[in-house]
Amino acid sequence: MKLSIAAVVALAASVSAHSIFQASLELYVNGVDQGHLTGIRVPDYDGPITDVTSNDLICNGGINPYHQPISQAIITVPAGASVTAEWHHTLNGADPTDPADPIDKSHKGPVISYLAKVTNATQTNVTGLKWFKIYQDGLNPSDQSWGVDRLIANKGKVTFTIPKCIPPGQYLLRHELIALHAASSYPGAQFYMECAQINITGGGSTSPATVSFPGAYQGTDPGIKINIYQTLSNYTVPGAHVWYRLILFWLADGICL
Ligand SMILES: *[C@@H]1O[C@H](CO)[C@@H](O)[C@H](O)[C@H]1NC(C)=O
Ligand SMILES: *[C@@H]1O[C@H](CO)[C@@H](O)[C@H](O)[C@H]1NC(C)=O
Ligand SMILES: *[C@@H]1O[C@H](CO)[C@@H](O)[C@H](O)[C@H]1NC(C)=O
Ligand SMILES: *[C@@H]1O[C@H](CO)[C@@H](O)[C@H](O)[C@H]1NC(C)=O
């Protein structure tokens, strides 16, 4: 089964500290769009999160209140499926006339995805969850290109794989980009994120190591307090390792740990 999720996210053209963030998520199952604003907690409007100690860093929705009513949909995603998140400048989706669609090109930085197991994917309380990273795209030092540059080149789309061997059940998928254009001091880095409500089917029984939000990020992290206006030989994406990669060779054999 071909399956993808598209998240449509709005970011203001402005490079000031106050970018607009809006999000919607669309699911395509066998090419069929499951619906705009379906299965994701969508902020109506406001700037990025800049405080790494704030609960807003978990799934947004605090200083950027959610669009009401919050979708109660839970998106079915087979373990091992390919998921595509799609970012755009406005809720209307792609706009070829907008130079800042999908995102202003100044907003360079990494793109990251995490999962957290939950008892109920529509539960409102998201504190205390245990997150594991399943995807990251940071800096390519050879040409100084960032995950956000590739996101723009792909017309807003970011594709990653849901691990094959994690337990089935309900999860929150936290998809994020960090804009580093003003990150040479802290606070400065801009965190944009949204959480999708998913139900993973199939899977196995592997329990990945986890991190907490807030907690996973520190204002002093080399990937958060950084001057990107220089040639960088490396970049450390914040928030632990991508769990998936550690067992890639087992996954390739189709063996669930
Ligand atoms: C899941 O959480 C939502 C939001 O709090 C609640 O409305 C719903 O009843 C819960 N579902 C279950 C099965 O507990
Ligand atoms: C939210 O869940 C956490 C972890 O289970 C718990 O410690 C906290 O008290 C809950 N908060 C609310 C408002 O229910
Ligand atoms: C999740 O998927 C399982 C397996 O198909 C199903 O039994 C369960 O009802 C689903 N739960 C939700 C909340 O969609
Ligand atoms: C690059 O690597 C060096 C040496 O490991 C480390 O000290 C530095 O923090 C890294 N820089 C970034 C931006 O991650």
PDB file of C-alpha atoms and ligand atoms in Angstrom:
ATOM      1  CA  MET A   1       0.000   0.000   0.000  1.00  0.00           C
ATOM      2  CA  LYS A   2       1.273   3.425  -0.888  1.00  0.00           C
ATOM      3  CA  LEU A   3       0.634   5.875   1.852  1.00  0.00           C
ATOM      4  CA  SER A   4       1.680   9.383   2.567  1.00  0.00           C
ATOM      5  CA  ILE A   5       0.833  12.200   4.890  1.00  0.00           C
ATOM      6  CA  ALA A   6       1.058  15.774   3.758  1.00  0.00           C
ATOM      7  CA  ALA A   7       1.269  18.540   6.310  1.00  0.00           C
ATOM      8  CA  VAL A   8       0.561  21.989   4.987  1.00  0.00           C
ATOM      9  CA  VAL A   9       2.292  24.582   7.056  1.00  0.00           C
ATOM     10  CA  ALA A  10       2.342  28.323   6.805  1.00  0.00           C
ATOM     11  CA  LEU A  11       5.312  30.486   7.545  1.00  0.00           C
ATOM     12  CA  ALA A  12       5.446  34.213   7.087  1.00  0.00           C
ATOM     13  CA  ALA A  13       7.675  35.670   4.411  1.00  0.00           C
ATOM     14  CA  SER A  14       9.191  37.906   7.051  1.00  0.00           C
ATOM     15  CA  VAL A  15      12.587  36.989   8.407  1.00  0.00           C
ATOM     16  CA  SER A  16      11.724  38.758  11.643  1.00  0.00           C
ATOM     17  CA  ALA A  17      11.232  36.817  14.862  1.00  0.00           C
ATOM     18  CA  HIS A  18       7.487  36.617  14.233  1.00  0.00           C
ATOM     19  CA  SER A  19       6.758  34.210  11.465  1.00  0.00           C
ATOM     20  CA  ILE A  20       3.302  32.865  10.918  1.00  0.00           C
ATOM     21  CA  PHE A  21       2.878  29.187  11.538  1.00  0.00           C
ATOM     22  CA  GLN A  22      -0.157  27.341  10.418  1.00  0.00           C
ATOM     23  CA  ALA A  23      -0.521  23.723   9.660  1.00  0.00           C
ATOM     24  CA  SER A  24      -2.793  21.195   8.201  1.00  0.00           C
ATOM     25  CA  LEU A  25      -2.218  17.620   7.426  1.00  0.00           C
ATOM     26  CA  GLU A  26      -3.491  15.643   4.541  1.00  0.00           C
ATOM     27  CA  LEU A  27      -3.298  11.924   4.239  1.00  0.00           C
ATOM     28  CA  TYR A  28      -3.069  10.108   0.965  1.00  0.00           C
ATOM     29  CA  VAL A  29      -3.833   6.402   1.038  1.00  0.00           C
ATOM     30  CA  ASN A  30      -3.418   4.767  -2.332  1.00  0.00           C
ATOM     31  CA  GLY A  31      -3.478   8.277  -3.760  1.00  0.00           C
ATOM     32  CA  VAL A  32      -6.710   9.201  -2.021  1.00  0.00           C
ATOM     33  CA  ASP A  33      -6.554  12.427   0.007  1.00  0.00           C
ATOM     34  CA  GLN A  34      -8.061  11.811   3.435  1.00  0.00           C
ATOM     35  CA  GLY A  35      -8.892  15.477   3.882  1.00  0.00           C
ATOM     36  CA  HIS A  36      -7.594  18.927   4.672  1.00  0.00           C
ATOM     37  CA  LEU A  37      -7.014  19.601   8.404  1.00  0.00           C
ATOM     38  CA  THR A  38      -7.637  15.941   9.167  1.00  0.00           C
ATOM     39  CA  GLY A  39      -5.848  14.219  12.021  1.00  0.00           C
ATOM     40  CA  ILE A  40      -3.512  17.027  13.040  1.00  0.00           C
ATOM     41  CA  ARG A  41      -3.494  19.647  15.767  1.00  0.00           C
ATOM     42  CA  VAL A  42      -3.432  22.836  13.763  1.00  0.00           C
ATOM     43  CA  PRO A  43      -2.489  26.248  15.151  1.00  0.00           C
ATOM     44  CA  ASP A  44      -4.602  29.018  13.615  1.00  0.00           C
ATOM     45  CA  TYR A  45      -1.893  31.643  13.684  1.00  0.00           C
ATOM     46  CA  ASP A  46       1.137  32.886  15.518  1.00  0.00           C
ATOM     47  CA  GLY A  47       4.874  32.936  15.626  1.00  0.00           C
ATOM     48  CA  PRO A  48       7.340  30.125  16.135  1.00  0.00           C
ATOM     49  CA  ILE A  49       8.240  28.611  19.484  1.00  0.00           C
ATOM     50  CA  THR A  50      11.583  29.946  20.686  1.00  0.00           C
ATOM     51  CA  ASP A  51      11.645  28.772  24.328  1.00  0.00           C
ATOM     52  CA  VAL A  52      13.027  25.229  24.521  1.00  0.00           C
ATOM     53  CA  THR A  53      11.682  24.869  28.066  1.00  0.00           C
ATOM     54  CA  SER A  54       8.074  25.581  27.097  1.00  0.00           C
ATOM     55  CA  ASN A  55       5.366  22.934  26.878  1.00  0.00           C
ATOM     56  CA  ASP A  56       4.480  24.619  23.587  1.00  0.00           C
ATOM     57  CA  LEU A  57       7.532  22.862  22.164  1.00  0.00           C
ATOM     58  CA  ILE A  58       5.693  19.533  22.427  1.00  0.00           C
ATOM     59  CA  CYS A  59       2.839  19.958  19.959  1.00  0.00           C
ATOM     60  CA  ASN A  60       2.383  23.737  19.713  1.00  0.00           C
ATOM     61  CA  GLY A  61      -1.147  24.981  20.575  1.00  0.00           C
ATOM     62  CA  GLY A  62      -0.257  27.166  23.588  1.00  0.00           C
ATOM     63  CA  ILE A  63       0.823  30.651  22.513  1.00  0.00           C
ATOM     64  CA  ASN A  64      -0.392  29.588  19.064  1.00  0.00           C
ATOM     65  CA  PRO A  65      -3.920  28.399  19.883  1.00  0.00           C
ATOM     66  CA  TYR A  66      -5.318  25.507  17.898  1.00  0.00           C
ATOM     67  CA  HIS A  67      -7.837  25.934  15.162  1.00  0.00           C
ATOM     68  CA  GLN A  68     -11.206  24.768  16.509  1.00  0.00           C
ATOM     69  CA  PRO A  69     -12.565  22.194  16.510  1.00  0.00           C
ATOM     70  CA  ILE A  70      -9.414  20.103  16.785  1.00  0.00           C
ATOM     71  CA  SER A  71      -9.634  17.170  14.415  1.00  0.00           C
ATOM     72  CA  GLN A  72     -10.617  13.965  16.189  1.00  0.00           C
ATOM     73  CA  ALA A  73      -9.490  11.858  13.242  1.00  0.00           C
ATOM     74  CA  ILE A  74      -6.798   9.248  13.742  1.00  0.00           C
ATOM     75  CA  ILE A  75      -4.860   8.367  10.607  1.00  0.00           C
ATOM     76  CA  THR A  76      -4.090   4.714   9.949  1.00  0.00           C
ATOM     77  CA  VAL A  77      -0.431   4.198   9.020  1.00  0.00           C
ATOM     78  CA  PRO A  78       1.024   0.720   8.444  1.00  0.00           C
ATOM     79  CA  ALA A  79       4.391   0.161  10.150  1.00  0.00           C
ATOM     80  CA  GLY A  80       7.094   0.519   7.512  1.00  0.00           C
ATOM     81  CA  ALA A  81       4.987   2.941   5.464  1.00  0.00           C
ATOM     82  CA  SER A  82       6.450   5.931   3.712  1.00  0.00           C
ATOM     83  CA  VAL A  83       4.983   9.165   5.028  1.00  0.00           C
ATOM     84  CA  THR A  84       5.229  12.513   3.302  1.00  0.00           C
ATOM     85  CA  ALA A  85       4.796  15.768   5.207  1.00  0.00           C
ATOM     86  CA  GLU A  86       4.129  18.802   3.038  1.00  0.00           C
ATOM     87  CA  TRP A  87       4.848  22.348   4.212  1.00  0.00           C
ATOM     88  CA  HIS A  88       3.380  25.470   2.695  1.00  0.00           C
ATOM     89  CA  HIS A  89       3.280  29.159   3.385  1.00  0.00           C
ATOM     90  CA  THR A  90      -0.494  29.301   3.748  1.00  0.00           C
ATOM     91  CA  LEU A  91      -3.306  26.915   4.539  1.00  0.00           C
ATOM     92  CA  ASN A  92      -4.368  27.123   0.916  1.00  0.00           C
ATOM     93  CA  GLY A  93      -1.396  24.968  -0.038  1.00  0.00           C
ATOM     94  CA  ALA A  94       1.030  25.481  -2.892  1.00  0.00           C
ATOM     95  CA  ASP A  95       1.175  29.005  -4.325  1.00  0.00           C
ATOM     96  CA  PRO A  96       3.635  29.386  -7.203  1.00  0.00           C
ATOM     97  CA  THR A  97       3.126  33.164  -7.117  1.00  0.00           C
ATOM     98  CA  ASP A  98       4.353  33.365  -3.519  1.00  0.00           C
ATOM     99  CA  PRO A  99       8.168  33.606  -3.311  1.00  0.00           C
ATOM    100  CA  ALA A 100       7.976  32.464   0.314  1.00  0.00           C
ATOM    101  CA  ASP A 101       6.102  29.250  -0.490  1.00  0.00           C
ATOM    102  CA  PRO A 102       6.695  26.653   0.884  1.00  0.00           C
ATOM    103  CA  ILE A 103       8.860  28.666   3.299  1.00  0.00           C
ATOM    104  CA  ASP A 104      11.094  31.693   3.128  1.00  0.00           C
ATOM    105  CA  LYS A 105      14.488  30.515   1.912  1.00  0.00           C
ATOM    106  CA  SER A 106      16.247  32.379   4.727  1.00  0.00           C
ATOM    107  CA  HIS A 107      14.754  29.907   7.232  1.00  0.00           C
ATOM    108  CA  LYS A 108      17.591  27.391   6.907  1.00  0.00           C
ATOM    109  CA  GLY A 109      17.924  24.524   9.342  1.00  0.00           C
ATOM    110  CA  PRO A 110      17.092  20.889  10.028  1.00  0.00           C
ATOM    111  CA  VAL A 111      13.823  18.984   9.516  1.00  0.00           C
ATOM    112  CA  ILE A 112      13.028  16.328  12.130  1.00  0.00           C
ATOM    113  CA  SER A 113      10.321  13.764  12.963  1.00  0.00           C
ATOM    114  CA  TYR A 114       9.564  12.016  16.243  1.00  0.00           C
ATOM    115  CA  LEU A 115       6.976   9.521  17.438  1.00  0.00           C
ATOM    116  CA  ALA A 116       5.482   9.046  20.918  1.00  0.00           C
ATOM    117  CA  LYS A 117       3.253   6.147  21.925  1.00  0.00           C
ATOM    118  CA  VAL A 118      -0.009   7.302  23.455  1.00  0.00           C
ATOM    119  CA  THR A 119      -3.072   5.549  24.831  1.00  0.00           C
ATOM    120  CA  ASN A 120      -5.357   7.825  22.833  1.00  0.00           C
ATOM    121  CA  ALA A 121      -4.056   9.818  19.856  1.00  0.00           C
ATOM    122  CA  THR A 122      -6.682  12.511  20.425  1.00  0.00           C
ATOM    123  CA  GLN A 123      -5.868  12.965  24.123  1.00  0.00           C
ATOM    124  CA  THR A 124      -5.358  16.614  24.931  1.00  0.00           C
ATOM    125  CA  ASN A 125      -2.613  16.118  27.510  1.00  0.00           C
ATOM    126  CA  VAL A 126       0.740  15.775  25.721  1.00  0.00           C
ATOM    127  CA  THR A 127       3.056  16.356  28.681  1.00  0.00           C
ATOM    128  CA  GLY A 128       5.177  13.497  29.968  1.00  0.00           C
ATOM    129  CA  LEU A 129       5.295  11.647  26.626  1.00  0.00           C
ATOM    130  CA  LYS A 130       8.386   9.692  25.578  1.00  0.00           C
ATOM    131  CA  TRP A 131       9.564  10.574  22.088  1.00  0.00           C
ATOM    132  CA  PHE A 132      11.930   8.803  19.723  1.00  0.00           C
ATOM    133  CA  LYS A 133      13.391  10.357  16.620  1.00  0.00           C
ATOM    134  CA  ILE A 134      12.657   8.579  13.355  1.00  0.00           C
ATOM    135  CA  TYR A 135      14.028  11.082  10.848  1.00  0.00           C
ATOM    136  CA  GLN A 136      16.324  14.046  10.537  1.00  0.00           C
ATOM    137  CA  ASP A 137      17.798  16.040   7.680  1.00  0.00           C
ATOM    138  CA  GLY A 138      20.394  18.550   8.861  1.00  0.00           C
ATOM    139  CA  LEU A 139      23.359  20.049   7.011  1.00  0.00           C
ATOM    140  CA  ASN A 140      25.177  18.614   4.028  1.00  0.00           C
ATOM    141  CA  PRO A 141      28.655  20.096   4.691  1.00  0.00           C
ATOM    142  CA  SER A 142      29.842  19.467   1.130  1.00  0.00           C
ATOM    143  CA  ASP A 143      27.540  22.119  -0.313  1.00  0.00           C
ATOM    144  CA  GLN A 144      26.312  23.789   2.912  1.00  0.00           C
ATOM    145  CA  SER A 145      22.713  22.832   2.079  1.00  0.00           C
ATOM    146  CA  TRP A 146      20.129  22.274   4.797  1.00  0.00           C
ATOM    147  CA  GLY A 147      17.076  20.106   5.303  1.00  0.00           C
ATOM    148  CA  VAL A 148      14.962  23.212   4.717  1.00  0.00           C
ATOM    149  CA  ASP A 149      16.738  23.802   1.366  1.00  0.00           C
ATOM    150  CA  ARG A 150      15.762  20.271   0.292  1.00  0.00           C
ATOM    151  CA  LEU A 151      12.229  20.818   1.593  1.00  0.00           C
ATOM    152  CA  ILE A 152      11.977  23.903  -0.634  1.00  0.00           C
ATOM    153  CA  ALA A 153      13.482  22.044  -3.616  1.00  0.00           C
ATOM    154  CA  ASN A 154      10.856  19.320  -3.098  1.00  0.00           C
ATOM    155  CA  LYS A 155       8.041  21.892  -3.141  1.00  0.00           C
ATOM    156  CA  GLY A 156       7.448  21.513   0.596  1.00  0.00           C
ATOM    157  CA  LYS A 157       7.501  17.747   0.768  1.00  0.00           C
ATOM    158  CA  VAL A 158       9.512  15.721   3.270  1.00  0.00           C
ATOM    159  CA  THR A 159       9.349  11.929   3.042  1.00  0.00           C
ATOM    160  CA  PHE A 160      10.380   9.514   5.759  1.00  0.00           C
ATOM    161  CA  THR A 161       9.626   5.963   6.854  1.00  0.00           C
ATOM    162  CA  ILE A 162       7.643   4.807   9.847  1.00  0.00           C
ATOM    163  CA  PRO A 163       9.780   2.131  11.523  1.00  0.00           C
ATOM    164  CA  LYS A 164       8.685  -1.385  10.740  1.00  0.00           C
ATOM    165  CA  CYS A 165       9.204  -2.999  14.129  1.00  0.00           C
ATOM    166  CA  ILE A 166       7.704  -0.617  16.683  1.00  0.00           C
ATOM    167  CA  PRO A 167       4.587  -1.768  18.528  1.00  0.00           C
ATOM    168  CA  PRO A 168       1.246  -1.187  16.826  1.00  0.00           C
ATOM    169  CA  GLY A 169      -1.142   1.306  18.368  1.00  0.00           C
ATOM    170  CA  GLN A 170      -1.787   4.994  18.665  1.00  0.00           C
ATOM    171  CA  TYR A 171       1.020   7.525  18.373  1.00  0.00           C
ATOM    172  CA  LEU A 172       1.600  11.218  17.984  1.00  0.00           C
ATOM    173  CA  LEU A 173       3.871  12.093  15.069  1.00  0.00           C
ATOM    174  CA  ARG A 174       5.775  15.301  15.870  1.00  0.00           C
ATOM    175  CA  HIS A 175       7.103  16.820  12.669  1.00  0.00           C
ATOM    176  CA  GLU A 176       9.350  19.858  13.042  1.00  0.00           C
ATOM    177  CA  LEU A 177      11.649  22.260  11.323  1.00  0.00           C
ATOM    178  CA  ILE A 178      14.093  24.551  13.074  1.00  0.00           C
ATOM    179  CA  ALA A 179      14.886  27.868  11.377  1.00  0.00           C
ATOM    180  CA  LEU A 180      18.380  29.019  12.330  1.00  0.00           C
ATOM    181  CA  HIS A 181      18.570  32.397  10.553  1.00  0.00           C
ATOM    182  CA  ALA A 182      18.623  34.244  13.900  1.00  0.00           C
ATOM    183  CA  ALA A 183      20.157  31.517  16.071  1.00  0.00           C
ATOM    184  CA  SER A 184      23.549  33.018  16.879  1.00  0.00           C
ATOM    185  CA  SER A 185      22.223  33.758  20.351  1.00  0.00           C
ATOM    186  CA  TYR A 186      19.555  32.037  22.443  1.00  0.00           C
ATOM    187  CA  PRO A 187      16.628  32.513  22.246  1.00  0.00           C
ATOM    188  CA  GLY A 188      16.880  32.911  18.499  1.00  0.00           C
ATOM    189  CA  ALA A 189      16.306  29.564  16.813  1.00  0.00           C
ATOM    190  CA  GLN A 190      12.692  29.229  15.640  1.00  0.00           C
ATOM    191  CA  PHE A 191      10.942  25.913  16.226  1.00  0.00           C
ATOM    192  CA  TYR A 192       7.953  25.066  14.051  1.00  0.00           C
ATOM    193  CA  MET A 193       6.113  21.846  14.788  1.00  0.00           C
ATOM    194  CA  GLU A 194       2.816  20.078  14.624  1.00  0.00           C
ATOM    195  CA  CYS A 195       1.547  16.739  15.883  1.00  0.00           C
ATOM    196  CA  ALA A 196      -0.410  14.268  13.787  1.00  0.00           C
ATOM    197  CA  GLN A 197      -2.657  11.657  15.340  1.00  0.00           C
ATOM    198  CA  ILE A 198      -1.862   8.244  13.918  1.00  0.00           C
ATOM    199  CA  ASN A 199      -2.664   4.578  14.503  1.00  0.00           C
ATOM    200  CA  ILE A 200       0.190   2.300  13.508  1.00  0.00           C
ATOM    201  CA  THR A 201      -0.840  -1.126  12.308  1.00  0.00           C
ATOM    202  CA  GLY A 202       1.343  -4.187  11.921  1.00  0.00           C
ATOM    203  CA  GLY A 203       4.700  -3.503  13.537  1.00  0.00           C
ATOM    204  CA  GLY A 204       6.592  -5.525  16.117  1.00  0.00           C
ATOM    205  CA  SER A 205       7.679  -5.124  19.706  1.00  0.00           C
ATOM    206  CA  THR A 206      10.853  -3.030  19.629  1.00  0.00           C
ATOM    207  CA  SER A 207      11.015  -0.298  22.256  1.00  0.00           C
ATOM    208  CA  PRO A 208      13.262   2.541  21.121  1.00  0.00           C
ATOM    209  CA  ALA A 209      15.178   4.756  23.552  1.00  0.00           C
ATOM    210  CA  THR A 210      13.272   7.985  24.131  1.00  0.00           C
ATOM    211  CA  VAL A 211      13.645  11.667  25.019  1.00  0.00           C
ATOM    212  CA  SER A 212      11.219  14.145  26.585  1.00  0.00           C
ATOM    213  CA  PHE A 213       9.778  17.463  25.412  1.00  0.00           C
ATOM    214  CA  PRO A 214      10.605  19.867  26.849  1.00  0.00           C
ATOM    215  CA  GLY A 215      14.006  18.534  27.884  1.00  0.00           C
ATOM    216  CA  ALA A 216      15.424  17.108  24.682  1.00  0.00           C
ATOM    217  CA  TYR A 217      16.662  20.534  23.581  1.00  0.00           C
ATOM    218  CA  GLN A 218      18.869  22.997  25.455  1.00  0.00           C
ATOM    219  CA  GLY A 219      19.497  26.623  24.549  1.00  0.00           C
ATOM    220  CA  THR A 220      23.215  25.849  24.556  1.00  0.00           C
ATOM    221  CA  ASP A 221      23.000  22.884  22.127  1.00  0.00           C
ATOM    222  CA  PRO A 222      25.450  23.377  19.224  1.00  0.00           C
ATOM    223  CA  GLY A 223      22.552  22.768  16.843  1.00  0.00           C
ATOM    224  CA  ILE A 224      20.355  25.438  18.498  1.00  0.00           C
ATOM    225  CA  LYS A 225      22.763  28.258  19.317  1.00  0.00           C
ATOM    226  CA  ILE A 226      24.681  28.579  16.087  1.00  0.00           C
ATOM    227  CA  ASN A 227      25.805  31.204  13.595  1.00  0.00           C
ATOM    228  CA  ILE A 228      24.961  29.694  10.216  1.00  0.00           C
ATOM    229  CA  TYR A 229      26.509  32.609   8.295  1.00  0.00           C
ATOM    230  CA  GLN A 230      29.858  30.860   8.009  1.00  0.00           C
ATOM    231  CA  THR A 231      31.145  27.676   6.391  1.00  0.00           C
ATOM    232  CA  LEU A 232      30.264  24.825   8.751  1.00  0.00           C
ATOM    233  CA  SER A 233      32.203  21.563   8.672  1.00  0.00           C
ATOM    234  CA  ASN A 234      29.482  19.779  10.628  1.00  0.00           C
ATOM    235  CA  TYR A 235      26.117  20.321  12.255  1.00  0.00           C
ATOM    236  CA  THR A 236      24.655  18.329  15.121  1.00  0.00           C
ATOM    237  CA  VAL A 237      20.884  18.038  14.809  1.00  0.00           C
ATOM    238  CA  PRO A 238      19.473  18.435  18.344  1.00  0.00           C
ATOM    239  CA  GLY A 239      17.415  15.779  20.127  1.00  0.00           C
ATOM    240  CA  ALA A 240      19.345  12.496  20.293  1.00  0.00           C
ATOM    241  CA  HIS A 241      19.935  10.009  17.502  1.00  0.00           C
ATOM    242  CA  VAL A 242      17.651   8.717  14.826  1.00  0.00           C
ATOM    243  CA  TRP A 243      16.600   5.428  16.297  1.00  0.00           C
ATOM    244  CA  TYR A 244      15.670   3.912  12.974  1.00  0.00           C
ATOM    245  CA  ARG A 245      19.172   4.054  11.565  1.00  0.00           C
ATOM    246  CA  LEU A 246      20.620   2.058  14.419  1.00  0.00           C
ATOM    247  CA  ILE A 247      18.739  -1.049  13.378  1.00  0.00           C
ATOM    248  CA  LEU A 248      18.582  -0.391   9.671  1.00  0.00           C
ATOM    249  CA  PHE A 249      20.287  -3.632   8.754  1.00  0.00           C
ATOM    250  CA  TRP A 250      17.799  -5.705  10.752  1.00  0.00           C
ATOM    251  CA  LEU A 251      14.955  -3.849   9.135  1.00  0.00           C
ATOM    252  CA  ALA A 252      16.443  -4.555   5.740  1.00  0.00           C
ATOM    253  CA  ASP A 253      16.194  -8.234   6.583  1.00  0.00           C
ATOM    254  CA  GLY A 254      12.607  -7.749   7.658  1.00  0.00           C
ATOM    255  CA  ILE A 255      13.382  -8.979  11.157  1.00  0.00           C
ATOM    256  CA  CYS A 256      11.687  -7.170  14.000  1.00  0.00           C
ATOM    257  CA  LEU A 257      13.705  -7.010  17.192  1.00  0.00           C
TER     258      LEU A 257
HETATM  259  C1  LIG B   1      -9.537  10.327  23.632  1.00  0.00           C
HETATM  260  O1  LIG B   1      -9.319  11.675  24.001  1.00  0.00           O
HETATM  261  C2  LIG B   1     -10.336  12.541  23.534  1.00  0.00           C
HETATM  262  C3  LIG B   1      -9.894  13.955  23.858  1.00  0.00           C
HETATM  263  O2  LIG B   1      -9.595  14.086  25.212  1.00  0.00           O
HETATM  264  C4  LIG B   1     -11.661  12.153  24.199  1.00  0.00           C
HETATM  265  O3  LIG B   1     -12.678  12.998  23.700  1.00  0.00           O
HETATM  266  C5  LIG B   1     -11.972  10.729  23.830  1.00  0.00           C
HETATM  267  O4  LIG B   1     -13.145  10.321  24.534  1.00  0.00           O
HETATM  268  C6  LIG B   1     -10.835   9.806  24.220  1.00  0.00           C
HETATM  269  N1  LIG B   1     -11.099   8.470  23.722  1.00  0.00           N
HETATM  270  C7  LIG B   1     -10.994   7.416  24.477  1.00  0.00           C
HETATM  271  C8  LIG B   1     -11.279   6.090  23.811  1.00  0.00           C
HETATM  272  O5  LIG B   1     -10.698   7.476  25.659  1.00  0.00           O
HETATM  273  C1  LIG B   2      -0.636  14.879  31.858  1.00  0.00           C
HETATM  274  O1  LIG B   2       0.024  13.626  31.843  1.00  0.00           O
HETATM  275  C2  LIG B   2       1.153  13.606  32.696  1.00  0.00           C
HETATM  276  C3  LIG B   2       1.865  12.287  32.471  1.00  0.00           C
HETATM  277  O2  LIG B   2       0.978  11.228  32.634  1.00  0.00           O
HETATM  278  C4  LIG B   2       0.720  13.800  34.126  1.00  0.00           C
HETATM  279  O3  LIG B   2       1.832  13.816  34.987  1.00  0.00           O
HETATM  280  C5  LIG B   2      -0.008  15.139  34.242  1.00  0.00           C
HETATM  281  O4  LIG B   2      -0.516  15.269  35.548  1.00  0.00           O
HETATM  282  C6  LIG B   2      -1.133  15.213  33.247  1.00  0.00           C
HETATM  283  N1  LIG B   2      -1.675  16.564  33.247  1.00  0.00           N
HETATM  284  C7  LIG B   2      -2.970  16.793  33.315  1.00  0.00           C
HETATM  285  C8  LIG B   2      -3.388  18.227  33.281  1.00  0.00           C
HETATM  286  O5  LIG B   2      -3.791  15.889  33.410  1.00  0.00           O
HETATM  287  C1  LIG B   3      -5.902   0.947  15.208  1.00  0.00           C
HETATM  288  O1  LIG B   3      -5.723  -0.158  14.340  1.00  0.00           O
HETATM  289  C2  LIG B   3      -6.124  -1.386  14.907  1.00  0.00           C
HETATM  290  C3  LIG B   3      -5.719  -2.480  13.928  1.00  0.00           C
HETATM  291  O2  LIG B   3      -6.336  -2.283  12.695  1.00  0.00           O
HETATM  292  C4  LIG B   3      -7.603  -1.346  15.168  1.00  0.00           C
HETATM  293  O3  LIG B   3      -8.008  -2.556  15.789  1.00  0.00           O
HETATM  294  C5  LIG B   3      -7.921  -0.203  16.098  1.00  0.00           C
HETATM  295  O4  LIG B   3      -9.321  -0.082  16.275  1.00  0.00           O
HETATM  296  C6  LIG B   3      -7.378   1.106  15.523  1.00  0.00           C
HETATM  297  N1  LIG B   3      -7.575   2.166  16.484  1.00  0.00           N
HETATM  298  C7  LIG B   3      -7.904   3.406  16.121  1.00  0.00           C
HETATM  299  C8  LIG B   3      -8.076   4.362  17.231  1.00  0.00           C
HETATM  300  O5  LIG B   3      -8.020   3.763  14.948  1.00  0.00           O
HETATM  301  C1  LIG B   4      30.974  20.179  15.143  1.00  0.00           C
HETATM  302  O1  LIG B   4      31.786  19.162  15.720  1.00  0.00           O
HETATM  303  C2  LIG B   4      32.591  19.645  16.802  1.00  0.00           C
HETATM  304  C3  LIG B   4      33.550  18.524  17.203  1.00  0.00           C
HETATM  305  O2  LIG B   4      32.845  17.334  17.432  1.00  0.00           O
HETATM  306  C4  LIG B   4      31.678  20.064  17.935  1.00  0.00           C
HETATM  307  O3  LIG B   4      32.442  20.569  19.024  1.00  0.00           O
HETATM  308  C5  LIG B   4      30.760  21.163  17.430  1.00  0.00           C
HETATM  309  O4  LIG B   4      29.839  21.480  18.440  1.00  0.00           O
HETATM  310  C6  LIG B   4      30.004  20.701  16.199  1.00  0.00           C
HETATM  311  N1  LIG B   4      29.267  21.815  15.667  1.00  0.00           N
HETATM  312  C7  LIG B   4      27.959  21.767  15.482  1.00  0.00           C
HETATM  313  C8  LIG B   4      27.336  22.987  14.939  1.00  0.00           C
HETATM  314  O5  LIG B   4      27.292  20.796  15.716  1.00  0.00           O
END
